[in-house]
Amino acid sequence: MLIDLHTHSTASDGTDAPHELIDKAISRGIDVLALTDHDTVGGWNEAINALREHPSGSNMELVLGSEVSCQDDDGTSIHMLGLLFDPNYQPLIAEFEKTREHRVTRMSRIIARLNEAGIDITIDEVHAQKRDDATLGRPHLADALVAKGHVASRDEAFKIFLHNGSKFYINHYSPSPESAIHLIKQAGGVAVIAHPLASRSGRTMKPETLARLISYGLDGIEVDHRDHNDQERSELFRLAIENDLIVTGSSDYHGTGKLNQLAEFTTHPQQWERLEAKANARRVVKR
Ligand code: AMP
Ligand code: ZN
Ligand code: FE
Ligand code: FE
């Protein structure tokens, strides 16, 4: 069983449209795929239709979700996967909208800093890199910098200009991780912390923060992820077992935007069963 519970499409900063993602996942032989674009449910309908209309008659199960941007008191950025929630639960959708609005203002401010440093790039050039309704993110700015010839790749754009420690970096409004967990669960969904100790991407949350979220009601931990080293995986696995949390593994696929390949890490079927049972309704989509 191939179960991949964290992927992105052009509804945020992935490069495959939702229907292309569904196609690729089916070709790859994936059994359960979650679509988890940043702060949006904008790709859901296209993904559902693509699965329903797929000529192969595939039995793949589609899990709809979102990767919710969160921020801790000290400004640390934290990502919370919300899976199988009710998209009609307005407080969560309203929070997504607020975050997306602030991402736009934040982008203008990052661009102003780049312009001050003599880097020629405009907000229109950034918007041109994405679908109209897509959640705007630094990867789109990276793509615009590539298009302008300032850098060769998204990765280089992040290394030189866009990483979290850069002088050009500005954060955007996002809810506290507790608030995200609360909203996801109120919406009947399941909250899984994404890549919590991702030292390989330079973003690690403090152990005490993770402990706090576990006591708050976190449902699961994304343990197997390319940004975790072996030691981080063992530590997270131990923490999950000790606290009876669900353990997931996933690709965090972004199309050509990142090296991550579909199903490069996967979730154990028993863990997926537990996860699905935690939602307050059966929301998995099948043909
Ligand atoms: P933002 O949501 O605007 O803060 O941008 C964060 C996004 O940038 C995340 O979804 C990451 O997947 C992506 N990202 C971070 N570092 C890199 C990198 N080196 N190459 C490509 N994408 C990256
Ligand atoms: Zn992303
Ligand atoms: Fe993330
Ligand atoms: Fe992600």
CSV table of C-alpha atoms and ligand atoms in Angstrom, one decimal:
chain,number,residue,atom,x,y,z
A,1,MET,CA,0.0,0.0,0.0
A,2,LEU,CA,1.3,3.4,-1.0
A,3,ILE,CA,-0.1,6.1,1.2
A,4,ASP,CA,1.1,9.7,0.7
A,5,LEU,CA,-0.6,12.2,3.0
A,6,HIS,CA,1.1,15.5,2.1
A,7,THR,CA,1.3,17.0,-1.5
A,8,HIS,CA,0.9,20.4,-3.2
A,9,SER,CA,-0.6,21.6,-6.5
A,10,THR,CA,-0.9,24.8,-8.4
A,11,ALA,CA,-3.7,25.8,-5.9
A,12,SER,CA,-0.6,26.9,-3.8
A,13,ASP,CA,3.1,26.5,-4.7
A,14,GLY,CA,3.2,23.1,-6.4
A,15,THR,CA,3.8,23.0,-10.2
A,16,ASP,CA,1.2,20.3,-11.1
A,17,ALA,CA,-2.4,21.3,-11.5
A,18,PRO,CA,-4.6,19.2,-9.2
A,19,HIS,CA,-5.7,17.0,-12.2
A,20,GLU,CA,-2.1,16.4,-13.2
A,21,LEU,CA,-1.3,15.5,-9.6
A,22,ILE,CA,-4.2,12.9,-9.6
A,23,ASP,CA,-2.9,11.5,-13.0
A,24,LYS,CA,0.6,11.2,-11.7
A,25,ALA,CA,-0.4,9.6,-8.4
A,26,ILE,CA,-2.5,7.1,-10.2
A,27,SER,CA,0.3,6.3,-12.6
A,28,ARG,CA,2.7,5.9,-9.7
A,29,GLY,CA,0.3,3.3,-8.2
A,30,ILE,CA,-0.6,5.4,-5.1
A,31,ASP,CA,-3.4,3.9,-3.1
A,32,VAL,CA,-4.2,6.9,-0.8
A,33,LEU,CA,-3.2,10.5,-1.7
A,34,ALA,CA,-3.8,13.6,0.3
A,35,LEU,CA,-3.9,17.1,-1.4
A,36,THR,CA,-2.7,19.6,1.2
A,37,ASP,CA,-2.2,23.0,-0.4
A,38,HIS,CA,-1.1,25.9,1.8
A,39,ASP,CA,-4.0,27.7,3.5
A,40,THR,CA,-6.6,26.8,0.9
A,41,VAL,CA,-9.2,24.3,-0.2
A,42,GLY,CA,-9.0,25.8,-3.7
A,43,GLY,CA,-7.7,22.6,-5.5
A,44,TRP,CA,-10.2,20.2,-4.0
A,45,ASN,CA,-12.9,20.3,-6.6
A,46,GLU,CA,-10.6,19.9,-9.6
A,47,ALA,CA,-8.9,16.9,-7.8
A,48,ILE,CA,-12.3,15.3,-7.0
A,49,ASN,CA,-13.4,15.7,-10.6
A,50,ALA,CA,-10.2,14.4,-12.0
A,51,LEU,CA,-10.4,11.3,-9.9
A,52,ARG,CA,-14.1,10.7,-10.7
A,53,GLU,CA,-13.5,11.1,-14.4
A,54,HIS,CA,-10.2,9.3,-14.6
A,55,PRO,CA,-10.2,6.9,-17.6
A,56,SER,CA,-8.3,4.2,-15.7
A,57,GLY,CA,-11.1,3.5,-13.3
A,58,SER,CA,-8.5,3.8,-10.5
A,59,ASN,CA,-9.3,2.8,-7.0
A,60,MET,CA,-7.1,5.5,-5.5
A,61,GLU,CA,-8.6,7.2,-2.4
A,62,LEU,CA,-8.3,10.9,-2.2
A,63,VAL,CA,-7.9,12.7,1.1
A,64,LEU,CA,-8.6,16.4,1.1
A,65,GLY,CA,-6.8,18.7,3.4
A,66,SER,CA,-4.7,21.7,3.7
A,67,GLU,CA,-1.3,22.7,5.2
A,68,VAL,CA,-2.1,25.5,7.6
A,69,SER,CA,0.6,28.1,8.1
A,70,CYS,CA,1.0,28.9,11.8
A,71,GLN,CA,3.2,31.0,13.9
A,72,ASP,CA,4.4,30.5,17.4
A,73,ASP,CA,4.8,33.4,19.9
A,74,ASP,CA,8.5,33.8,19.2
A,75,GLY,CA,7.8,34.1,15.4
A,76,THR,CA,8.8,30.5,14.5
A,77,SER,CA,6.9,29.3,11.5
A,78,ILE,CA,5.0,26.0,12.0
A,79,HIS,CA,3.0,24.0,9.5
A,80,MET,CA,0.0,22.0,10.5
A,81,LEU,CA,-1.6,19.5,8.2
A,82,GLY,CA,-5.4,19.5,8.5
A,83,LEU,CA,-6.9,16.4,6.9
A,84,LEU,CA,-10.5,15.3,6.3
A,85,PHE,CA,-12.1,18.4,7.6
A,86,ASP,CA,-15.5,19.8,6.6
A,87,PRO,CA,-14.8,22.6,4.0
A,88,ASN,CA,-18.1,24.3,5.0
A,89,TYR,CA,-16.8,25.1,8.5
A,90,GLN,CA,-16.6,28.8,8.1
A,91,PRO,CA,-14.2,29.8,10.9
A,92,LEU,CA,-11.5,27.7,9.3
A,93,ILE,CA,-12.1,29.0,5.8
A,94,ALA,CA,-12.2,32.6,7.2
A,95,GLU,CA,-8.8,32.0,8.8
A,96,PHE,CA,-7.4,30.7,5.5
A,97,GLU,CA,-8.7,33.8,3.7
A,98,LYS,CA,-7.1,36.1,6.3
A,99,THR,CA,-3.7,34.4,5.9
A,100,ARG,CA,-3.9,34.5,2.1
A,101,GLU,CA,-4.7,38.3,2.2
A,102,HIS,CA,-1.7,38.9,4.5
A,103,ARG,CA,0.5,36.9,2.2
A,104,VAL,CA,-0.2,39.4,-0.5
A,105,THR,CA,0.8,42.5,1.6
A,106,ARG,CA,3.8,40.6,2.9
A,107,MET,CA,4.9,39.8,-0.7
A,108,SER,CA,4.9,43.5,-1.6
A,109,ARG,CA,7.1,44.3,1.4
A,110,ILE,CA,9.6,41.6,0.5
A,111,ILE,CA,9.7,42.9,-3.0
A,112,ALA,CA,10.3,46.5,-1.7
A,113,ARG,CA,13.3,45.2,0.2
A,114,LEU,CA,14.6,43.4,-2.9
A,115,ASN,CA,14.1,46.6,-5.0
A,116,GLU,CA,16.0,48.7,-2.4
A,117,ALA,CA,18.9,46.3,-2.8
A,118,GLY,CA,18.8,46.9,-6.5
A,119,ILE,CA,17.1,43.7,-7.5
A,120,ASP,CA,14.6,44.4,-10.3
A,121,ILE,CA,11.4,42.5,-9.8
A,122,THR,CA,7.7,43.6,-9.6
A,123,ILE,CA,4.6,42.2,-7.9
A,124,ASP,CA,2.9,41.7,-11.3
A,125,GLU,CA,5.8,39.5,-12.4
A,126,VAL,CA,5.3,37.4,-9.2
A,127,HIS,CA,1.5,37.1,-9.8
A,128,ALA,CA,2.2,36.0,-13.3
A,129,GLN,CA,3.9,32.9,-11.9
A,130,LYS,CA,0.7,31.5,-10.4
A,131,ARG,CA,-2.9,30.7,-10.9
A,132,ASP,CA,-5.2,33.5,-10.0
A,133,ASP,CA,-6.8,31.8,-7.0
A,134,ALA,CA,-3.5,30.1,-5.8
A,135,THR,CA,-2.1,30.9,-2.3
A,136,LEU,CA,0.7,33.3,-3.0
A,137,GLY,CA,4.1,32.2,-1.5
A,138,ARG,CA,7.8,32.7,-1.7
A,139,PRO,CA,8.2,30.0,-4.4
A,140,HIS,CA,6.2,32.2,-6.8
A,141,LEU,CA,8.7,35.0,-6.1
A,142,ALA,CA,11.5,32.5,-6.7
A,143,ASP,CA,10.0,31.6,-10.0
A,144,ALA,CA,9.8,35.2,-11.0
A,145,LEU,CA,13.4,35.7,-10.0
A,146,VAL,CA,14.3,32.7,-12.2
A,147,ALA,CA,12.2,34.1,-15.1
A,148,LYS,CA,14.1,37.4,-14.8
A,149,GLY,CA,17.4,35.6,-14.9
A,150,HIS,CA,18.4,36.7,-11.3
A,151,VAL,CA,18.8,33.0,-10.2
A,152,ALA,CA,18.8,29.6,-11.9
A,153,SER,CA,16.3,27.8,-9.7
A,154,ARG,CA,13.8,28.0,-6.9
A,155,ASP,CA,16.4,26.4,-4.7
A,156,GLU,CA,19.0,29.0,-5.5
A,157,ALA,CA,16.4,31.8,-5.0
A,158,PHE,CA,15.8,30.4,-1.5
A,159,LYS,CA,19.5,30.0,-0.7
A,160,ILE,CA,20.4,33.5,-1.8
A,161,PHE,CA,17.4,35.7,-1.2
A,162,LEU,CA,14.3,34.0,0.3
A,163,HIS,CA,15.3,31.7,3.2
A,164,ASN,CA,13.8,32.4,6.7
A,165,GLY,CA,17.1,34.0,8.0
A,166,SER,CA,17.5,36.3,5.0
A,167,LYS,CA,17.4,40.1,5.4
A,168,PHE,CA,14.7,40.1,2.8
A,169,TYR,CA,12.5,37.8,4.9
A,170,ILE,CA,9.2,39.0,6.3
A,171,ASN,CA,6.6,36.8,7.8
A,172,HIS,CA,2.9,37.1,7.4
A,173,TYR,CA,-0.1,36.8,9.7
A,174,SER,CA,-0.9,33.2,10.6
A,175,PRO,CA,-2.8,31.6,13.5
A,176,SER,CA,-1.1,30.0,16.5
A,177,PRO,CA,-0.6,26.3,16.1
A,178,GLU,CA,-3.1,25.8,19.0
A,179,SER,CA,-5.7,27.8,17.1
A,180,ALA,CA,-5.1,25.8,13.9
A,181,ILE,CA,-5.5,22.5,15.8
A,182,HIS,CA,-8.7,23.8,17.4
A,183,LEU,CA,-10.2,24.9,14.1
A,184,ILE,CA,-9.3,21.7,12.2
A,185,LYS,CA,-10.8,19.6,15.0
A,186,GLN,CA,-13.9,21.8,15.2
A,187,ALA,CA,-14.3,21.2,11.5
A,188,GLY,CA,-14.3,17.5,12.2
A,189,GLY,CA,-10.8,17.0,10.8
A,190,VAL,CA,-7.5,15.5,12.0
A,191,ALA,CA,-4.4,17.7,12.9
A,192,VAL,CA,-1.0,16.3,12.1
A,193,ILE,CA,2.1,18.5,12.6
A,194,ALA,CA,4.1,18.7,9.4
A,195,HIS,CA,7.9,18.2,9.4
A,196,PRO,CA,8.4,19.4,13.1
A,197,LEU,CA,12.1,18.9,13.3
A,198,ALA,CA,13.1,19.7,9.8
A,199,SER,CA,16.7,20.7,10.6
A,200,ARG,CA,17.6,19.9,7.0
A,201,SER,CA,15.4,22.8,5.9
A,202,GLY,CA,16.7,25.0,8.7
A,203,ARG,CA,13.4,25.1,10.5
A,204,THR,CA,13.1,23.2,13.7
A,205,MET,CA,10.5,23.8,16.3
A,206,LYS,CA,11.5,23.7,20.0
A,207,PRO,CA,10.8,20.4,21.8
A,208,GLU,CA,8.8,22.3,24.4
A,209,THR,CA,6.5,23.7,21.7
A,210,LEU,CA,5.9,20.2,20.4
A,211,ALA,CA,5.2,19.0,23.9
A,212,ARG,CA,2.7,21.9,24.3
A,213,LEU,CA,0.9,21.0,21.1
A,214,ILE,CA,0.7,17.3,22.1
A,215,SER,CA,-1.0,18.2,25.4
A,216,TYR,CA,-3.3,20.6,23.5
A,217,GLY,CA,-4.7,17.7,21.4
A,218,LEU,CA,-2.5,17.2,18.4
A,219,ASP,CA,-3.6,14.0,16.6
A,220,GLY,CA,-0.4,13.0,14.7
A,221,ILE,CA,3.2,13.6,13.8
A,222,GLU,CA,4.7,13.6,10.3
A,223,VAL,CA,7.8,11.5,11.2
A,224,ASP,CA,9.0,10.3,7.8
A,225,HIS,CA,9.8,13.3,5.7
A,226,ARG,CA,13.0,14.1,3.7
A,227,ASP,CA,13.8,17.1,5.9
A,228,HIS,CA,14.2,14.9,8.9
A,229,ASN,CA,17.5,13.1,9.6
A,230,ASP,CA,17.6,9.6,11.2
A,231,GLN,CA,18.0,10.9,14.7
A,232,GLU,CA,15.0,13.3,14.3
A,233,ARG,CA,12.9,10.4,13.0
A,234,SER,CA,13.7,8.2,15.9
A,235,GLU,CA,13.0,11.0,18.4
A,236,LEU,CA,9.7,11.9,16.8
A,237,PHE,CA,8.7,8.2,16.5
A,238,ARG,CA,9.4,7.7,20.2
A,239,LEU,CA,7.4,10.8,21.1
A,240,ALA,CA,4.4,9.6,19.0
A,241,ILE,CA,4.4,6.2,20.6
A,242,GLU,CA,4.7,7.6,24.1
A,243,ASN,CA,1.7,9.9,23.5
A,244,ASP,CA,-0.3,7.5,21.4
A,245,LEU,CA,-0.2,9.8,18.4
A,246,ILE,CA,-0.6,8.8,14.7
A,247,VAL,CA,2.6,8.5,12.8
A,248,THR,CA,2.6,9.6,9.2
A,249,GLY,CA,5.2,9.6,6.4
A,250,SER,CA,4.8,11.6,3.2
A,251,SER,CA,6.5,13.2,0.3
A,252,ASP,CA,5.5,16.9,0.5
A,253,TYR,CA,5.6,16.8,-3.3
A,254,HIS,CA,5.7,20.2,-5.1
A,255,GLY,CA,6.0,19.0,-8.7
A,256,THR,CA,9.2,20.4,-10.3
A,257,GLY,CA,9.4,23.0,-7.5
A,258,LYS,CA,11.3,20.7,-5.2
A,259,LEU,CA,13.2,17.5,-5.4
A,260,ASN,CA,10.6,15.6,-3.4
A,261,GLN,CA,9.1,12.7,-5.4
A,262,LEU,CA,5.6,11.3,-4.9
A,263,ALA,CA,5.5,8.6,-2.3
A,264,GLU,CA,9.2,8.9,-1.5
A,265,PHE,CA,8.0,8.5,2.1
A,266,THR,CA,4.7,6.9,3.0
A,267,THR,CA,2.3,6.2,5.9
A,268,HIS,CA,1.7,2.7,7.3
A,269,PRO,CA,-1.8,1.4,6.5
A,270,GLN,CA,-2.7,0.9,10.2
A,271,GLN,CA,-1.7,4.5,10.9
A,272,TRP,CA,-3.9,5.7,8.0
A,273,GLU,CA,-6.8,3.6,9.4
A,274,ARG,CA,-6.5,5.3,12.7
A,275,LEU,CA,-6.3,8.7,11.1
A,276,GLU,CA,-9.4,8.2,9.0
A,277,ALA,CA,-11.3,6.9,12.0
A,278,LYS,CA,-10.5,10.2,13.9
A,279,ALA,CA,-12.4,12.4,11.5
A,280,ASN,CA,-16.0,13.0,12.5
A,281,ALA,CA,-17.4,11.8,9.1
A,282,ARG,CA,-16.2,9.6,6.2
A,283,ARG,CA,-14.8,12.2,3.9
A,284,VAL,CA,-12.4,10.1,1.8
A,285,VAL,CA,-13.2,10.5,-1.9
A,286,LYS,CA,-13.4,7.4,-4.2
A,287,ARG,CA,-14.7,7.3,-7.7
B,1,AMP,P1,6.0,30.8,2.2
B,1,AMP,O1,4.7,29.9,2.4
B,1,AMP,O2,5.7,31.9,1.3
B,1,AMP,O3,6.5,31.2,3.5
B,1,AMP,O4,7.0,29.9,1.5
B,1,AMP,C1,7.3,28.6,2.1
B,1,AMP,C2,7.3,27.5,1.0
B,1,AMP,O5,8.5,27.6,0.3
B,1,AMP,C3,7.2,26.1,1.5
B,1,AMP,O6,6.1,25.5,1.0
B,1,AMP,C4,8.4,25.4,1.0
B,1,AMP,O7,8.0,24.2,0.4
B,1,AMP,C5,9.0,26.3,-0.1
B,1,AMP,N1,10.4,26.3,0.0
B,1,AMP,C6,11.2,26.5,1.1
B,1,AMP,N2,12.5,26.3,0.7
B,1,AMP,C7,12.5,26.0,-0.6
B,1,AMP,C8,13.6,25.6,-1.5
B,1,AMP,N3,14.9,25.7,-1.2
B,1,AMP,N4,13.2,25.3,-2.8
B,1,AMP,C9,11.9,25.3,-3.1
B,1,AMP,N5,10.9,25.6,-2.3
B,1,AMP,C10,11.2,25.9,-1.1
B,2,ZN,ZN,5.0,24.7,-0.3
B,3,FE,FE,5.5,22.7,5.0
B,4,FE,FE,4.2,21.1,2.4
